[in-house]
Tab-separated table of C-alpha atoms in Angstrom:
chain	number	residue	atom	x	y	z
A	1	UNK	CA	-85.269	-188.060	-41.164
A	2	UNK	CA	-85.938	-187.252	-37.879
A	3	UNK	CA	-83.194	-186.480	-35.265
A	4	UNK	CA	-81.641	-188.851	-33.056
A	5	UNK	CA	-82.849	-188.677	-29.499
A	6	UNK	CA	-79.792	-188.936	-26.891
A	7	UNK	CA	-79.711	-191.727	-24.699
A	8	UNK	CA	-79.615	-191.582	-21.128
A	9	UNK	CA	-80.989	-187.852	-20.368
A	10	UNK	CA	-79.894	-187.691	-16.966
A	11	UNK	CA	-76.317	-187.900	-18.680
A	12	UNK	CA	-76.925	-184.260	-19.870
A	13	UNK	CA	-78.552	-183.204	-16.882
A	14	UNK	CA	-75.474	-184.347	-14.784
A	15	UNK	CA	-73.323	-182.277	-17.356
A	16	UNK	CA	-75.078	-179.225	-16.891
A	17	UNK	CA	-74.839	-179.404	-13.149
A	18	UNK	CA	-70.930	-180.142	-13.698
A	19	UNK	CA	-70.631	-177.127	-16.269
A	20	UNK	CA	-72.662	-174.816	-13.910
A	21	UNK	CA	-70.245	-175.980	-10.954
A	22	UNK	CA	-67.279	-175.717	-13.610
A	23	UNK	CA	-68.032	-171.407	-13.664
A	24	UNK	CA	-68.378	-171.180	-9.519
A	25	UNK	CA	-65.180	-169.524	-7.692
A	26	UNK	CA	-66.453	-171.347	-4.141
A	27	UNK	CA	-69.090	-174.452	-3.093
A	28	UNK	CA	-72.528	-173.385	-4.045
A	29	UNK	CA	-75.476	-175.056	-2.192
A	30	UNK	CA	-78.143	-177.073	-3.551
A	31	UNK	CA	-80.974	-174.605	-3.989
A	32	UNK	CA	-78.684	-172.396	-6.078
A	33	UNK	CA	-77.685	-175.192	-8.867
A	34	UNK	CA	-81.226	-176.540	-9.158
A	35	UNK	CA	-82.335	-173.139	-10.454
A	36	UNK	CA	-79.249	-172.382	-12.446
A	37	UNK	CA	-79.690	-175.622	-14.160
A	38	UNK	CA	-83.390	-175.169	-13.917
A	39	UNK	CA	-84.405	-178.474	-12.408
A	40	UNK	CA	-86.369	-179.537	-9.291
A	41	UNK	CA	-83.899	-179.728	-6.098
A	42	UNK	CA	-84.948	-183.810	-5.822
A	43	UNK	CA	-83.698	-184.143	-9.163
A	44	UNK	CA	-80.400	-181.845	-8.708
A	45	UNK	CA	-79.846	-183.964	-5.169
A	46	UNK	CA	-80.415	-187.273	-6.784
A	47	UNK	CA	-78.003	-186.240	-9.297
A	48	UNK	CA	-75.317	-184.862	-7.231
A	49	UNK	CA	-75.383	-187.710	-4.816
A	50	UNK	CA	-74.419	-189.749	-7.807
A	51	UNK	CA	-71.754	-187.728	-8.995
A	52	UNK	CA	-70.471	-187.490	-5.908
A	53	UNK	CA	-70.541	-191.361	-5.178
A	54	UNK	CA	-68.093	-191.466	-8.301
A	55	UNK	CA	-65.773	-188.159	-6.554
A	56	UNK	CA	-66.741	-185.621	-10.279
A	57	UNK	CA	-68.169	-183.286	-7.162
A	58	UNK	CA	-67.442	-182.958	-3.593
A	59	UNK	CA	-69.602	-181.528	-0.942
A	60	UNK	CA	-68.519	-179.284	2.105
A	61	UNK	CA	-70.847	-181.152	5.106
A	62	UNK	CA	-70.578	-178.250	7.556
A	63	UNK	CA	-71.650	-175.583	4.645
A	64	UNK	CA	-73.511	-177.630	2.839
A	65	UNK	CA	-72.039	-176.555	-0.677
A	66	UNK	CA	-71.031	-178.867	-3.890
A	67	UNK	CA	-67.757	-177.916	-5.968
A	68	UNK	CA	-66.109	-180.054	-8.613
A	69	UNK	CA	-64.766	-182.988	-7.282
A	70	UNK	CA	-60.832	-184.674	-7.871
A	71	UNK	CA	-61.885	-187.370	-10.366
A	72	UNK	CA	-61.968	-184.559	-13.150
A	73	UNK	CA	-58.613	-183.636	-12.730
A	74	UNK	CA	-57.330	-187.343	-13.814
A	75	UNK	CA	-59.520	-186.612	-17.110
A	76	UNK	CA	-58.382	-182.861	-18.120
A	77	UNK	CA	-55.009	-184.080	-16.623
A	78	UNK	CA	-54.725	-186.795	-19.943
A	79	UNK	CA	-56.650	-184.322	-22.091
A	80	UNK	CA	-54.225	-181.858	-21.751
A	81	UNK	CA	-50.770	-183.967	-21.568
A	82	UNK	CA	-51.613	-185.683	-24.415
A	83	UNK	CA	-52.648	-182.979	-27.028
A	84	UNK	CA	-51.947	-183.368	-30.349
A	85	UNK	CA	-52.117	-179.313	-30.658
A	86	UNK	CA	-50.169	-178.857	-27.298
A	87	UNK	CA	-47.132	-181.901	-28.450
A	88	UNK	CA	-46.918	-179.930	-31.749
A	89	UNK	CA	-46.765	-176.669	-30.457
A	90	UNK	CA	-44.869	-176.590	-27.235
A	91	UNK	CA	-41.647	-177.195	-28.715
A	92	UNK	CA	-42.040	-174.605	-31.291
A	93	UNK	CA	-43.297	-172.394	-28.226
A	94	UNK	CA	-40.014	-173.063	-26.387
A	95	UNK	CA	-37.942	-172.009	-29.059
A	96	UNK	CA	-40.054	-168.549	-29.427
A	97	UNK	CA	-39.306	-168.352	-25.692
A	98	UNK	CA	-35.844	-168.188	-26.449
A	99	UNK	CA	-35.794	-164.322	-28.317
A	100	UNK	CA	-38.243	-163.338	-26.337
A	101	UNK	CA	-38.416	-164.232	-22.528
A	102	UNK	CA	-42.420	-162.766	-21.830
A	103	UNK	CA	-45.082	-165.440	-20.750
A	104	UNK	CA	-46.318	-167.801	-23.813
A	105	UNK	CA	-49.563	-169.277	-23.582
A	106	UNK	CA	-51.622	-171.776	-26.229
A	107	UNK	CA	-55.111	-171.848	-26.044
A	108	UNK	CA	-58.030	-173.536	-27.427
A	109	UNK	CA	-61.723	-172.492	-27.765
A	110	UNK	CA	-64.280	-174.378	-25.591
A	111	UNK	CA	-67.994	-173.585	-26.442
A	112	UNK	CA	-68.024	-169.560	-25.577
A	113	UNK	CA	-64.895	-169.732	-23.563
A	114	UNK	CA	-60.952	-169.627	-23.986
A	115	UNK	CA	-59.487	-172.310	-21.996
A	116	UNK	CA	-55.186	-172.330	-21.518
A	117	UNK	CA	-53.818	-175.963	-23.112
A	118	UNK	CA	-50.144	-174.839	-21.931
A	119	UNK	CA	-48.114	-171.985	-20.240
A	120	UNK	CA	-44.386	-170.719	-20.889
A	121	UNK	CA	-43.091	-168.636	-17.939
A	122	UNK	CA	-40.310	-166.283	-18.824
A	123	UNK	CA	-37.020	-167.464	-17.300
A	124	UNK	CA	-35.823	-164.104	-16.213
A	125	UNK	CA	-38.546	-161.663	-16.441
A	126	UNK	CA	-40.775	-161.843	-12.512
A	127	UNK	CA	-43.768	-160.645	-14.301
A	128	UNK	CA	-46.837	-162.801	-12.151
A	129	UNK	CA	-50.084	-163.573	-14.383
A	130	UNK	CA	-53.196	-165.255	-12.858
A	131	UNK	CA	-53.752	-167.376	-15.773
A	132	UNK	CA	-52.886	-171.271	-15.270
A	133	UNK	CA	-53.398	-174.271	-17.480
A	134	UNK	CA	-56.464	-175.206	-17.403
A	135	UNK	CA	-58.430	-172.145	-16.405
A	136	UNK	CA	-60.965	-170.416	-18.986
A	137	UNK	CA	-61.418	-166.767	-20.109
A	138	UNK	CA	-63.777	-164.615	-21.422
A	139	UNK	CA	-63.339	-164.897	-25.518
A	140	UNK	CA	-63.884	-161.574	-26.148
A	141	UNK	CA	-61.797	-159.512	-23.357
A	142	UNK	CA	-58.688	-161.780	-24.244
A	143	UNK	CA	-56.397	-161.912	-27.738
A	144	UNK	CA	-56.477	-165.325	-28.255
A	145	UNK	CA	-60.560	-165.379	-27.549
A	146	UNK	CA	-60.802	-162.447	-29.663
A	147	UNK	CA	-58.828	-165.185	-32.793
A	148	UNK	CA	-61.546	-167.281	-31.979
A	149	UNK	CA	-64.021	-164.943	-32.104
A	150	UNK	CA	-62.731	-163.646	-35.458
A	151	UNK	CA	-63.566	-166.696	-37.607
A	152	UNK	CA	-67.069	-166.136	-36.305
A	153	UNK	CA	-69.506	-165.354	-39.072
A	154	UNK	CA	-72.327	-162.979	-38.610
A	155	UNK	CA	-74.603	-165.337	-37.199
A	156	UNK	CA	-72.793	-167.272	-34.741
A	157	UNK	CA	-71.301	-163.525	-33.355
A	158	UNK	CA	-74.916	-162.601	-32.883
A	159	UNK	CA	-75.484	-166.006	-31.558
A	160	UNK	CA	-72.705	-165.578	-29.023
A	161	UNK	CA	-73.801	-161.355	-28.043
A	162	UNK	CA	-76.769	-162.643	-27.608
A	163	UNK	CA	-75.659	-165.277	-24.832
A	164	UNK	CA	-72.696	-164.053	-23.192
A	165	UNK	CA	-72.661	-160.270	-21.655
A	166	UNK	CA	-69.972	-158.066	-21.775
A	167	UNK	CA	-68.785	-157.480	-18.508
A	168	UNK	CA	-66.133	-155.247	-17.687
A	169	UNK	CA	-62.764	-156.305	-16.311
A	170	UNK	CA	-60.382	-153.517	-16.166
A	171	UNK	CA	-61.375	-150.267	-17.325
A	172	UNK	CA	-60.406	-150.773	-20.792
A	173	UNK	CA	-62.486	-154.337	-21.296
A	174	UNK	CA	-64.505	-153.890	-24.878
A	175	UNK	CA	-68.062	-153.833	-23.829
A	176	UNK	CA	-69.403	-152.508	-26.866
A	177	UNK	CA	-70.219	-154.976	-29.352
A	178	UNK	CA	-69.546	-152.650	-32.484
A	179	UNK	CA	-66.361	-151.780	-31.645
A	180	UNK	CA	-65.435	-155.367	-30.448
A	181	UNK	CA	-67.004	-156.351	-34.427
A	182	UNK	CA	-64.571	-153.539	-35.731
A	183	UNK	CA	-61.577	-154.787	-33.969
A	184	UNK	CA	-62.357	-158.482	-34.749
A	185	UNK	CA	-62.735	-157.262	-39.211
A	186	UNK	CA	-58.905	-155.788	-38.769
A	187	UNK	CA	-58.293	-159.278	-36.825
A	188	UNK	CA	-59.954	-161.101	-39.680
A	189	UNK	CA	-57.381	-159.090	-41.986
A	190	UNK	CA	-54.323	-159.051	-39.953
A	191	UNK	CA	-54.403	-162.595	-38.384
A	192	UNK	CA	-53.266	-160.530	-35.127
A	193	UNK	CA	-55.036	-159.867	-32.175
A	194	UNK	CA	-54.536	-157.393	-28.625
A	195	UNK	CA	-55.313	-157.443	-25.389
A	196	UNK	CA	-54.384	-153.731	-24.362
A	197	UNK	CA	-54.711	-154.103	-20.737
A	198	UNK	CA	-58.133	-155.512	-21.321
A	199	UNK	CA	-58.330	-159.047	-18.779
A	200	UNK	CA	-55.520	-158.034	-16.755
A	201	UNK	CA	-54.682	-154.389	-15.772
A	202	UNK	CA	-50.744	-153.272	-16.917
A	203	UNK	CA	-50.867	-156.741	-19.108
A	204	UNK	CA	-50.228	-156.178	-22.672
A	205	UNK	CA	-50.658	-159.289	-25.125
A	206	UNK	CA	-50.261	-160.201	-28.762
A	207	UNK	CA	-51.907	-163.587	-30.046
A	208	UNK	CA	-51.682	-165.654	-33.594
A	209	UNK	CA	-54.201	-168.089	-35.103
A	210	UNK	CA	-52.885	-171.585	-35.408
A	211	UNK	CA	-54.869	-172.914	-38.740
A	212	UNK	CA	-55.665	-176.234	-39.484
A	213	UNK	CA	-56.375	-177.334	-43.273
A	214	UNK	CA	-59.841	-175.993	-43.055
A	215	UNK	CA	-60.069	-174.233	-38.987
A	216	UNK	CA	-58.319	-172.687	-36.689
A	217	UNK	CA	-57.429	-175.533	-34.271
A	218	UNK	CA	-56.272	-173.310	-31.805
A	219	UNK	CA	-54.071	-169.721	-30.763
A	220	UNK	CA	-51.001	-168.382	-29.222
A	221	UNK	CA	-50.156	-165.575	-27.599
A	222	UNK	CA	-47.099	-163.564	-25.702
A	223	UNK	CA	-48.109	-161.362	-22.833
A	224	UNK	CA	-46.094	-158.376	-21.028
A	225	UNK	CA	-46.248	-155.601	-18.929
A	226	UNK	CA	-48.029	-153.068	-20.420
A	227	UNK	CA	-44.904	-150.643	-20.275
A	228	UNK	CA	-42.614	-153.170	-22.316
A	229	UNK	CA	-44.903	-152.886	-24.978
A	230	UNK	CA	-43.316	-150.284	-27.584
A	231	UNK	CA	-44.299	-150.475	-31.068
A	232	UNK	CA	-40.358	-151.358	-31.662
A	233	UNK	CA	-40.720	-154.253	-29.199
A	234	UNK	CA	-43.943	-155.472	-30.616
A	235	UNK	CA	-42.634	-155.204	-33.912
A	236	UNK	CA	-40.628	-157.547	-33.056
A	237	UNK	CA	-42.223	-159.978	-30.649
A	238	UNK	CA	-44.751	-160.164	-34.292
A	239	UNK	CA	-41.702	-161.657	-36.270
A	240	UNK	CA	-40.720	-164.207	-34.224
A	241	UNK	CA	-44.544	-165.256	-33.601
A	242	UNK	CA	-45.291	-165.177	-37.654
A	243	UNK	CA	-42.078	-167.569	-37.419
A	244	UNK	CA	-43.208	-169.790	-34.858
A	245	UNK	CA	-46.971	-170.056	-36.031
A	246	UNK	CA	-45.291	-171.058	-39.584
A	247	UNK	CA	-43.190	-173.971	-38.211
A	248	UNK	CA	-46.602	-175.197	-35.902
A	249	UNK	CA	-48.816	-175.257	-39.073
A	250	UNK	CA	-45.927	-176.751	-41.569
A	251	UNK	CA	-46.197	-179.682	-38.686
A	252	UNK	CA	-50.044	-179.624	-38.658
A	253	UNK	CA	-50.384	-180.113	-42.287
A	254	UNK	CA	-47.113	-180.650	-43.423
């Protein structure tokens, strides 16, 4: 049987100019996406003239740079308000907040990227983190990326070594892919995963799978300072995790 060709091509030649644009920190101009995206630049400008007629990029005039433009943020807005992972969880999360006031995140996987579906901010603690709802990480520098990463088989981690470097963050990052394998086998085997300072420098943080019936459908995770983090402390930060990971699953698959 052969495969079914997509319809409408220029569809997936939009989305690789929006998922190009989706990685960029600032505008980038038009010479710079075609090649990144590997098109002509009368393609890329028909393209982009399109998608910015219906506002999913804008365009600075006097630089002359495209960015992501505001119609996105009604879609992701929905997307994440009306989560089925994120309306199960967040209560649970809120309760774990309760005995112990750090910063709570849930997080999904999206294609080699961790991306934040919700953020707790500790009521008392003035610890400031640069992560936001929203925003994607690096899978393999952060604990919940590294759950993901850990139901990886053999081929899809060489699949994803093979495509995503392993750039250094802090001076701790894992940028060797055997040790990174080692750590995600005791993952596999614990069903816990660190981030020791590895994203964020003095940021300590502890994540859980959230398993579906057959997946993982997504990860949580309590960070800290780095100097809150005694063994006594994570000890028991682990216990009340394993307690809220229990209630979000019974409510998954009750």
């Amino acid at each position: 049987m052969e495969d079914k060709k997509p319809y409408g091509t220029v569809l997936i030649r939009a989305a690789k100019i929006l998922d190009f644009l989706a990685l960029q920190s600032q505008g980038v101009g038009l010479k710079r996406i075609a090649e990144a995206v590997e098109m002509t630049t009368s393609t890329t400008l028909k393209i982009l003239d399109t998608l910015l007629l219906i506002g999913y990029v804008s365009r600075n005039e006097r630089e002359k740079t495209y960015f992501l433009g505001p119609s996105l943020v009604k879609y992701s807005s929905q997307y994440f308000e009306h989560s089925i992972l994120k309306n199960v969880a967040t209560p649970e999360l809120e309760k774990l907040q309760l005995g112990v006031d750090e910063t709570i995140h849930l997080g999904i996987p999206n294609g080699q990227e961790l991306v934040y579906l919700d953020k707790l901010e500790p009521k008392k603690q003035s610890i400031f983190m640069s992560s936001k709802v929203g925003v994607s990480r690096p899978l393999y520098s952060t604990a919940m990326g590294k759950i993901f990463l850990s139901s990886y088989n053999d081929e899809m981690l060489d699949q994803y070594f093979s495509r995503v470097p392993l750039t250094a963050y802090t001076e701790k990052t894992i940028t060797n892919k055997f040790l990174l394998e080692k750590e995600l086998e005791e993952i596999r085997q614990t069903a816990v995963a660190y981030d020791d300072e590895e994203m964020e420098k003095d940021c300590f943080c502890i994540a859980m799978p959230i398993r579906g019936k057959e997946n993982i459908e997504g990860a949580f995770s309590v960070s800290m300072p780095k100097f809150r983090g005694t063994q006594e402390y994570v000890d028991h930060i682990i216990e009340k995790m394993t307690e809220a990971k229990n209630r979000i699953e019974a409510k998954i698959h009750p």
